[in-house]
Tab-separated table of C-alpha atoms and ligand atoms in Angstrom:
chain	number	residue	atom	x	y	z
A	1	UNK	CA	0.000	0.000	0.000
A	2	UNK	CA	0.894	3.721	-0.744
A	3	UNK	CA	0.416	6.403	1.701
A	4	UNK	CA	0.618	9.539	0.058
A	5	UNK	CA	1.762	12.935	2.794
A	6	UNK	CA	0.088	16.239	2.060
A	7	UNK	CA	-2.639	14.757	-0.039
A	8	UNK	CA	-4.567	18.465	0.520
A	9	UNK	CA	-1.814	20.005	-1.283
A	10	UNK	CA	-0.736	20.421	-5.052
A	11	UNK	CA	1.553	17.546	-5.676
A	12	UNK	CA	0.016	14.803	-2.624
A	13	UNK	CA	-3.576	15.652	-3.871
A	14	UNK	CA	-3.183	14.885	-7.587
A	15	UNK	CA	-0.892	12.128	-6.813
A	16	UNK	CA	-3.487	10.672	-4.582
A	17	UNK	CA	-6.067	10.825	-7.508
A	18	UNK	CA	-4.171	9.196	-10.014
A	19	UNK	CA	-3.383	6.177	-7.807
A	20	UNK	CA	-6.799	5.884	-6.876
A	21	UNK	CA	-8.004	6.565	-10.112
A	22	UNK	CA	-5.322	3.566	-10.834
A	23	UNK	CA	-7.055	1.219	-8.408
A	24	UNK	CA	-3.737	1.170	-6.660
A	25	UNK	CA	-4.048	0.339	-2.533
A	26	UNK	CA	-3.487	4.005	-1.536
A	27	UNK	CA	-3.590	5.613	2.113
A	28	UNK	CA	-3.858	9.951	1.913
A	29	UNK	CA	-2.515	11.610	5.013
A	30	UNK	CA	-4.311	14.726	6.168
A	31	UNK	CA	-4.872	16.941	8.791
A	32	UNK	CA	-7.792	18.326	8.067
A	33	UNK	CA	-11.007	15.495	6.567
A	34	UNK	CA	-12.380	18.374	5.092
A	35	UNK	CA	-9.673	19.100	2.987
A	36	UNK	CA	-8.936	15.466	1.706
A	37	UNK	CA	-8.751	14.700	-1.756
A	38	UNK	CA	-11.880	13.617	-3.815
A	39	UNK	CA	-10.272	10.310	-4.846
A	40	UNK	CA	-11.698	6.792	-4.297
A	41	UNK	CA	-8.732	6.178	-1.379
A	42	UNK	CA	-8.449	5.566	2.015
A	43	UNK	CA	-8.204	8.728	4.269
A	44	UNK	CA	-6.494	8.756	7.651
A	45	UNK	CA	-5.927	12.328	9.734
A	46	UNK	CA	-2.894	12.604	11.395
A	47	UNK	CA	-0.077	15.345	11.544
A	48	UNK	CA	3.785	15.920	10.762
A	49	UNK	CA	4.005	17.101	14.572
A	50	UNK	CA	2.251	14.094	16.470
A	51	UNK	CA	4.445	11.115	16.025
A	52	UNK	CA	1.603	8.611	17.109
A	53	UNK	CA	-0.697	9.956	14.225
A	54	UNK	CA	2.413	9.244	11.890
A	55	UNK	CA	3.067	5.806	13.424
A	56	UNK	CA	-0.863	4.653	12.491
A	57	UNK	CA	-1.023	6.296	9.341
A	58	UNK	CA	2.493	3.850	7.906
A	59	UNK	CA	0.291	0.552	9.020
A	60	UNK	CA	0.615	-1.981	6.267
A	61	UNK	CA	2.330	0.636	4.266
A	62	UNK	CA	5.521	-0.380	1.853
A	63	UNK	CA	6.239	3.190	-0.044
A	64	UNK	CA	5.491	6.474	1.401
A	65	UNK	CA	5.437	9.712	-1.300
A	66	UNK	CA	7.154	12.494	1.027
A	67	UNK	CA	5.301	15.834	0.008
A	68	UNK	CA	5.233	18.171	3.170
A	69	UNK	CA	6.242	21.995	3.246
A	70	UNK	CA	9.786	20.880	4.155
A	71	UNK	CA	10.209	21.970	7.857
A	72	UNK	CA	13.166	19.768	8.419
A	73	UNK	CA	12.124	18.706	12.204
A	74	UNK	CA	8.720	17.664	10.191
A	75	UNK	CA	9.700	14.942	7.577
A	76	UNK	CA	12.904	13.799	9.588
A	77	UNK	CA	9.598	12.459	12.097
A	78	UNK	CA	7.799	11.402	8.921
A	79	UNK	CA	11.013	9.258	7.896
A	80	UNK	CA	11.310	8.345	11.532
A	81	UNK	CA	8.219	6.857	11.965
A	82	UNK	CA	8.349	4.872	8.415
A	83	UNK	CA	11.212	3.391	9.401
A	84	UNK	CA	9.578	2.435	12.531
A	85	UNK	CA	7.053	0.609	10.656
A	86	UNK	CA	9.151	-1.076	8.000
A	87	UNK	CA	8.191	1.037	5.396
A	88	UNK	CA	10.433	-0.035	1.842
A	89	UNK	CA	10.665	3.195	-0.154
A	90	UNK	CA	10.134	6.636	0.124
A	91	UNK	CA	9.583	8.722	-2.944
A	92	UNK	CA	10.673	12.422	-1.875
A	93	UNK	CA	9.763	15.611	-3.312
A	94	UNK	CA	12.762	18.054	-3.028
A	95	UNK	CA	14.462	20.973	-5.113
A	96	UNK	CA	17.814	22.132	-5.194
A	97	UNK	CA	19.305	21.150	-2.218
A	98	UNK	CA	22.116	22.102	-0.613
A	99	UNK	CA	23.844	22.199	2.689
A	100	UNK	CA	25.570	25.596	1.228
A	101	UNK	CA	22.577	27.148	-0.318
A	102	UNK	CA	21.803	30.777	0.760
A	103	UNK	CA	18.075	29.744	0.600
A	104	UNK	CA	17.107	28.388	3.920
A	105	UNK	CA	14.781	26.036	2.423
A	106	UNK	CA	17.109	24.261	0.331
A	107	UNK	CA	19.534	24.172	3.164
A	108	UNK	CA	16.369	22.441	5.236
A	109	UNK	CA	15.892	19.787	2.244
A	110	UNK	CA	19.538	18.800	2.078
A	111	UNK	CA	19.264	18.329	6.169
A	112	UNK	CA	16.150	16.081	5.366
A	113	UNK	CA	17.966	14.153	2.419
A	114	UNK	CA	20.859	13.360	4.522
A	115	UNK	CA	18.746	11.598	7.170
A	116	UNK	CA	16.810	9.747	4.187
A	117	UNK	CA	20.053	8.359	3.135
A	118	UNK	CA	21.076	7.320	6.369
A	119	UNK	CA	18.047	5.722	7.111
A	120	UNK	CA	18.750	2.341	5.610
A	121	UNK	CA	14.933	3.166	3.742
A	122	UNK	CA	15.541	2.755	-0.305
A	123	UNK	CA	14.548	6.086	-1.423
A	124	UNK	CA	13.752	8.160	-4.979
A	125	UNK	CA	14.661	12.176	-5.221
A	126	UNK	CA	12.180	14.258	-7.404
A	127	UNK	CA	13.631	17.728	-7.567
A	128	UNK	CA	11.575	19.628	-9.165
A	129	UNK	CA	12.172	22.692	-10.795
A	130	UNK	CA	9.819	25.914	-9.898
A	131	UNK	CA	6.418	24.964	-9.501
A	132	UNK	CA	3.629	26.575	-12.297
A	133	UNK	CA	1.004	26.810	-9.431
A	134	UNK	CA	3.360	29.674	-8.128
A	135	UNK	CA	2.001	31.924	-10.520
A	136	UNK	CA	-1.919	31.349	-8.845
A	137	UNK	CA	0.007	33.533	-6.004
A	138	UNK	CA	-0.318	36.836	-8.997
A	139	UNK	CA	-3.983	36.330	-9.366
A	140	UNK	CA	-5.308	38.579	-7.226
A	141	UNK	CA	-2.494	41.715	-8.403
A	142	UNK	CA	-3.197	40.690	-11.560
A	143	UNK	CA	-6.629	41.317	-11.288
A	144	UNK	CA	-6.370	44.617	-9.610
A	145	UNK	CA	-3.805	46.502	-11.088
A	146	UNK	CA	-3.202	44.069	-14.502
A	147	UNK	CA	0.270	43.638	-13.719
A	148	UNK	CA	2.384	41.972	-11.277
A	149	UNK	CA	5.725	42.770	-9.736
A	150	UNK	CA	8.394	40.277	-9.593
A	151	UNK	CA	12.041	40.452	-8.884
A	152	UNK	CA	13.344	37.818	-11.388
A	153	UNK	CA	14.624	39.848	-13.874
A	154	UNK	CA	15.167	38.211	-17.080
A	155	UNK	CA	15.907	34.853	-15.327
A	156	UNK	CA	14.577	31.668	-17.099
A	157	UNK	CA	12.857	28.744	-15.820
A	158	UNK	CA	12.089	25.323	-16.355
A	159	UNK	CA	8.736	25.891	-14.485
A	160	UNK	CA	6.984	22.787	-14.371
A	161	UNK	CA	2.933	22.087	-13.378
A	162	UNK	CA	2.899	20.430	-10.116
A	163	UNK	CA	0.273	17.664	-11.885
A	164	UNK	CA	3.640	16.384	-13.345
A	165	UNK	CA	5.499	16.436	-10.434
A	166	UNK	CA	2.615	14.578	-9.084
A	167	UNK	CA	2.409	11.812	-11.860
A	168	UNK	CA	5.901	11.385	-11.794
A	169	UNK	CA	5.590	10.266	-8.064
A	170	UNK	CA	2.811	8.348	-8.727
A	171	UNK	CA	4.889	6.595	-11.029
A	172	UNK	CA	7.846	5.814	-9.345
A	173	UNK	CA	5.275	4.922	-5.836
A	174	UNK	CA	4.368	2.100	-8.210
A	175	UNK	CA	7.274	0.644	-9.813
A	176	UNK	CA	9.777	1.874	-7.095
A	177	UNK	CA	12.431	-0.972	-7.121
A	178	UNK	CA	13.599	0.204	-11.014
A	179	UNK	CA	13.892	3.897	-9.122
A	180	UNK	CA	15.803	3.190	-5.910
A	181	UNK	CA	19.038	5.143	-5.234
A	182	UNK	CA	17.996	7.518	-7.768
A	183	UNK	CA	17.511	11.578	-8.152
A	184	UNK	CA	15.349	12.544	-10.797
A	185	UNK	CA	15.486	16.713	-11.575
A	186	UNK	CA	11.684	17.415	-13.022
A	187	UNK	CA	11.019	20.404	-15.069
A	188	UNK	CA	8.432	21.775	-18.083
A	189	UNK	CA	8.948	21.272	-21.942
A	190	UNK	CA	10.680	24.897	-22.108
A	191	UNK	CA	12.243	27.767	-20.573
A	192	UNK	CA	10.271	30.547	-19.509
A	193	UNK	CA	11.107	34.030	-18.215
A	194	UNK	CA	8.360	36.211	-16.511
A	195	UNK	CA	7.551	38.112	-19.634
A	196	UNK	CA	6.649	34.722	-21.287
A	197	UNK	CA	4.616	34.521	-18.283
A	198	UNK	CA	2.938	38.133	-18.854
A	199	UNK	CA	2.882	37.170	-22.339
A	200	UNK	CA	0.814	33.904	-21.922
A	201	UNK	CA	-1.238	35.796	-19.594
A	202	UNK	CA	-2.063	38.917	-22.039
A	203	UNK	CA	-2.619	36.145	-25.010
A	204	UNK	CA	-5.554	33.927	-22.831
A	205	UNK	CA	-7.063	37.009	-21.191
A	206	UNK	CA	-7.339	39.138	-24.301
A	207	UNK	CA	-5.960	42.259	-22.441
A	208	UNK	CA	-1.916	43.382	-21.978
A	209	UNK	CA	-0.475	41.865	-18.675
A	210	UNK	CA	3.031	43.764	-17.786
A	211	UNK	CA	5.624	42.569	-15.769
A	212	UNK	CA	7.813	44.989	-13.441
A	213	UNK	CA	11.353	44.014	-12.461
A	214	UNK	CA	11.652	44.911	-9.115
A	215	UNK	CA	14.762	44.561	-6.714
A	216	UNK	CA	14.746	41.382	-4.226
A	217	UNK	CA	14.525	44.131	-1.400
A	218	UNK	CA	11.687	45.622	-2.750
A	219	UNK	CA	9.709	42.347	-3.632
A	220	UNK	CA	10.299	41.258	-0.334
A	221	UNK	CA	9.204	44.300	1.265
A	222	UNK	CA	5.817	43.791	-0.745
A	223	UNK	CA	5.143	40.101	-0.317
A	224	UNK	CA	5.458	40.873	3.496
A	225	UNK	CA	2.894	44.071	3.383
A	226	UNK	CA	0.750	41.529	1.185
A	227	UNK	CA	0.807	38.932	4.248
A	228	UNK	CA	3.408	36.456	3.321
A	229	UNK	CA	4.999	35.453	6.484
A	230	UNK	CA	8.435	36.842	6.647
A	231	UNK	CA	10.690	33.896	7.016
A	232	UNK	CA	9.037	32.432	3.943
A	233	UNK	CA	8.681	35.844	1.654
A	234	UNK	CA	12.595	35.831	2.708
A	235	UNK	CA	13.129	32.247	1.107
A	236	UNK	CA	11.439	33.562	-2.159
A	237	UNK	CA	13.068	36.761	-2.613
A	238	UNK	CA	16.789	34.740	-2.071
A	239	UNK	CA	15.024	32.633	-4.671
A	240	UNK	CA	13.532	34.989	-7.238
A	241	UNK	CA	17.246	36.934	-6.530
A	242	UNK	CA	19.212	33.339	-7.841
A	243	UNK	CA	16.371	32.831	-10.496
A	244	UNK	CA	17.501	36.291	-12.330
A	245	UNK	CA	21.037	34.813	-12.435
A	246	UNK	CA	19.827	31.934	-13.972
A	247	UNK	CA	19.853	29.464	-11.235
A	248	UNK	CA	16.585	27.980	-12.872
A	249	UNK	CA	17.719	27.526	-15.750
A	250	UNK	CA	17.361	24.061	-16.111
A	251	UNK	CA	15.395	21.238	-18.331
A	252	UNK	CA	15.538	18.031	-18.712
A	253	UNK	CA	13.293	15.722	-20.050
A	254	UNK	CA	12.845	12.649	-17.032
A	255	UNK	CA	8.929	13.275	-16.523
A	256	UNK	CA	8.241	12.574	-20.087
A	257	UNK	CA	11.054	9.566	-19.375
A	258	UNK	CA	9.667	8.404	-16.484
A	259	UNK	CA	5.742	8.767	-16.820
A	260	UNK	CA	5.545	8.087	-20.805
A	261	UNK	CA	3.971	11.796	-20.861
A	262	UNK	CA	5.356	14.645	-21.641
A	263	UNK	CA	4.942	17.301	-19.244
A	264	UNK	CA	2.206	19.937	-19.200
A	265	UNK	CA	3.545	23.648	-21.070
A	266	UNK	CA	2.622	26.657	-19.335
A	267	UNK	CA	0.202	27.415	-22.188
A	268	UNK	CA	-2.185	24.369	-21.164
A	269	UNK	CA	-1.939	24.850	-17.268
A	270	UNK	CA	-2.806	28.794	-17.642
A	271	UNK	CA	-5.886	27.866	-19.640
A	272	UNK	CA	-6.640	24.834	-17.036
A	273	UNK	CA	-6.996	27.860	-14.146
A	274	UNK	CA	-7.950	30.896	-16.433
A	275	UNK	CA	-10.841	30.977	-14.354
A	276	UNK	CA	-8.323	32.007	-10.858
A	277	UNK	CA	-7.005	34.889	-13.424
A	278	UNK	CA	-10.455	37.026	-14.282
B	301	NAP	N1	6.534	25.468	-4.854
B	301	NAP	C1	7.560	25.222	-5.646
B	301	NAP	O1	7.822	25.937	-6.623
B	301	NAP	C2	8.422	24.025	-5.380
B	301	NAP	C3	9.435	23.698	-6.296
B	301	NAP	C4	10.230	22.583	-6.056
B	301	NAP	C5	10.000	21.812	-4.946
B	301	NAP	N2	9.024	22.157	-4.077
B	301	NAP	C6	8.832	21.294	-2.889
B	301	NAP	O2	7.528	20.787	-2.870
B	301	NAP	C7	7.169	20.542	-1.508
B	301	NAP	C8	5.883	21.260	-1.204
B	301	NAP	O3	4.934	20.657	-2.000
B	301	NAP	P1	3.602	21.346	-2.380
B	301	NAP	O4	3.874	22.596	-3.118
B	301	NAP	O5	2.754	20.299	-2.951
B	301	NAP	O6	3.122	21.850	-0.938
B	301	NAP	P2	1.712	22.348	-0.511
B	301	NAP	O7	0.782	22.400	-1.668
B	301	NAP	O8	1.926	23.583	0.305
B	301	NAP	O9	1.294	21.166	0.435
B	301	NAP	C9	1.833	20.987	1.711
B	301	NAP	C10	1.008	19.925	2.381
B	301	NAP	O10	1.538	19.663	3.671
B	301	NAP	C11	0.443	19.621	4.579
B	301	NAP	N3	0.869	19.939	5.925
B	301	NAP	C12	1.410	21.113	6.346
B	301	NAP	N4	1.693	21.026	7.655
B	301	NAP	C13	1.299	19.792	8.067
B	301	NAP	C14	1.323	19.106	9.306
B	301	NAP	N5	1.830	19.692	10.413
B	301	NAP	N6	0.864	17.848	9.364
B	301	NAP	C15	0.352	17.246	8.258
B	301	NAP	N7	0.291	17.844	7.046
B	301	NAP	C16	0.763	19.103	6.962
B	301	NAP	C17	-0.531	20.631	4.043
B	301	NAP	O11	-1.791	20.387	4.621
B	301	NAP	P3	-2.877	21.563	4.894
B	301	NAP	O12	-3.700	21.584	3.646
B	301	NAP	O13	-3.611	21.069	6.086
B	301	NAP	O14	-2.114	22.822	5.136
B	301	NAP	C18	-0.467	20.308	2.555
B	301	NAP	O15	-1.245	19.183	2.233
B	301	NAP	C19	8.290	21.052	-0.657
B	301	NAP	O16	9.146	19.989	-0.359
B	301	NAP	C20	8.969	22.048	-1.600
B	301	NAP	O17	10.317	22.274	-1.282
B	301	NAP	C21	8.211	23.226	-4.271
């Protein structure tokens, strides 16, 4: 059996629904019932910060797909606890780790990888490039001022639709012997800057969507007066700051390798959640 973490978020829900929509034995771990996934799965409540909720939810489970918001002390219980329970394989959703990295979250995902490898679990890294559900966070500038404010510059980015991240997981969840040991980077079909992004937008909405380069400083000053909690808006300006020197600037082609699809362009998911947009 399967139990998928963070099944109410963007990768864990859709990965819950294609397994169930698979007929594969699936468990979805959630805090909240209410936000559970509409798939035909079993649904168990527990959370990251109660170990005993953890310990019931890996019952009878062999693979675990890791998708949590990466607070180290969190999954380093989650990987606790499946190794408690004998759990085979974990599938982990990452990015670009490192124990260097001036981005505190990456620096938190290469503190959870290196207890996953000492673990003795068999385990499969997915790290994904910049997720296209990101841009759901514009919406509501978009729709007030028709413009949004980003300080990328003219950074590229393999931005890839969480879906794919999400059927890539599903994947590997079911096949994960031919996927141990290995790290998988995920991204789109193409590189996109944020004026492809304003482009796309303009083109689907039928009226002229600008971008503004703004400095790191300044974007983070504005995600924090638009309620972003500070440590986090810090994380993203470091990021957008290493995106406009081209730190994204990656592609490869290993979800169309691994899940015999090729992955989602930015064109198809903006139309998929026009509606968020006007
Ligand atoms: N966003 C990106 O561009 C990007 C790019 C590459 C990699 N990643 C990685 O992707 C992962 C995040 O995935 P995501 O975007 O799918 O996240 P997400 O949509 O924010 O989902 C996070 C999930 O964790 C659950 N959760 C939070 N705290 C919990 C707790 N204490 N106990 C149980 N569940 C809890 C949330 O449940 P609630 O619904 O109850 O809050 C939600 O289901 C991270 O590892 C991140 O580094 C993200």
């Amino acid at each position: 059996m399967i139990l998928v973490t963070g099944a109410s978020g963007k990768v864990g829900s859709e990965a819950a629904r294609l397994l169930g929509a698979q007929h594969q034995p699936t468990r979805a771990l959630v805090r909240d019932p209410s936000r559970a996934p509409r798939a035909d799965i079993e649904i168990v409540t527990g959370d990251f910060e109660v170990p005993d909720t953890l310990d019931a939810a890996m019952r009878g489970i062999e693979t675990v797909i890791l998708v949590s918001p990466a607070v180290p002390a969190q999954e380093i219980a989650v990987i606790a606890s499946a190794a408690r329970r004998g759990v085979r394989h974990i599938v982990k959703v990452t990015s670009k780790a490192s124990a260097d990295s001036p981005v505190d979250r990456r620096r938190g995902q290469a503190q959870i990888e290196a207890y996953l490898e000492t673990s003795g679990i068999s385990y499969t890294l997915l790290r994904a490039n910049a997720y296209m559900q990101n841009l759901l966070a514009l919406a509501p500038t978009i729709k007030q001022t028709g413009g949004f404010v980003m300080s990328a510059g003219d950074g590229q980015v393999g931005m890839i639709d969480a879906r794919d991240v999400a059927a890539t997981a599903a994947t590997v969840a079911t096949s994960p012997e031919a996927h141990a040991g290995r790290a998988y980077w995920l991204t789109g079909p193409e590189l996109i800057t944020y004026d492809d992004v304003a482009k796309e937008l303009s083109d689907a909405l039928g009226h002229s969507v600008g971008y503004r380069r703004t400095t790191p400083a300044e974007h983070l000053a504005a995600m924090i007066r638009a309620g972003v909690p500070e440590p986090v808006a810090t994380s993203n300006a470091q990021a957008f700051g290493l995106i406009a020197e081209g730190d994204a600037a990656w592609l490869s082609d290993e979800v169309a390798a691994i899940t015999g699809t090729p992955p989602r362009p930015l064109r198809t998911f903006i139309a998929d959640h026009i509606a968020a947009f006007t």
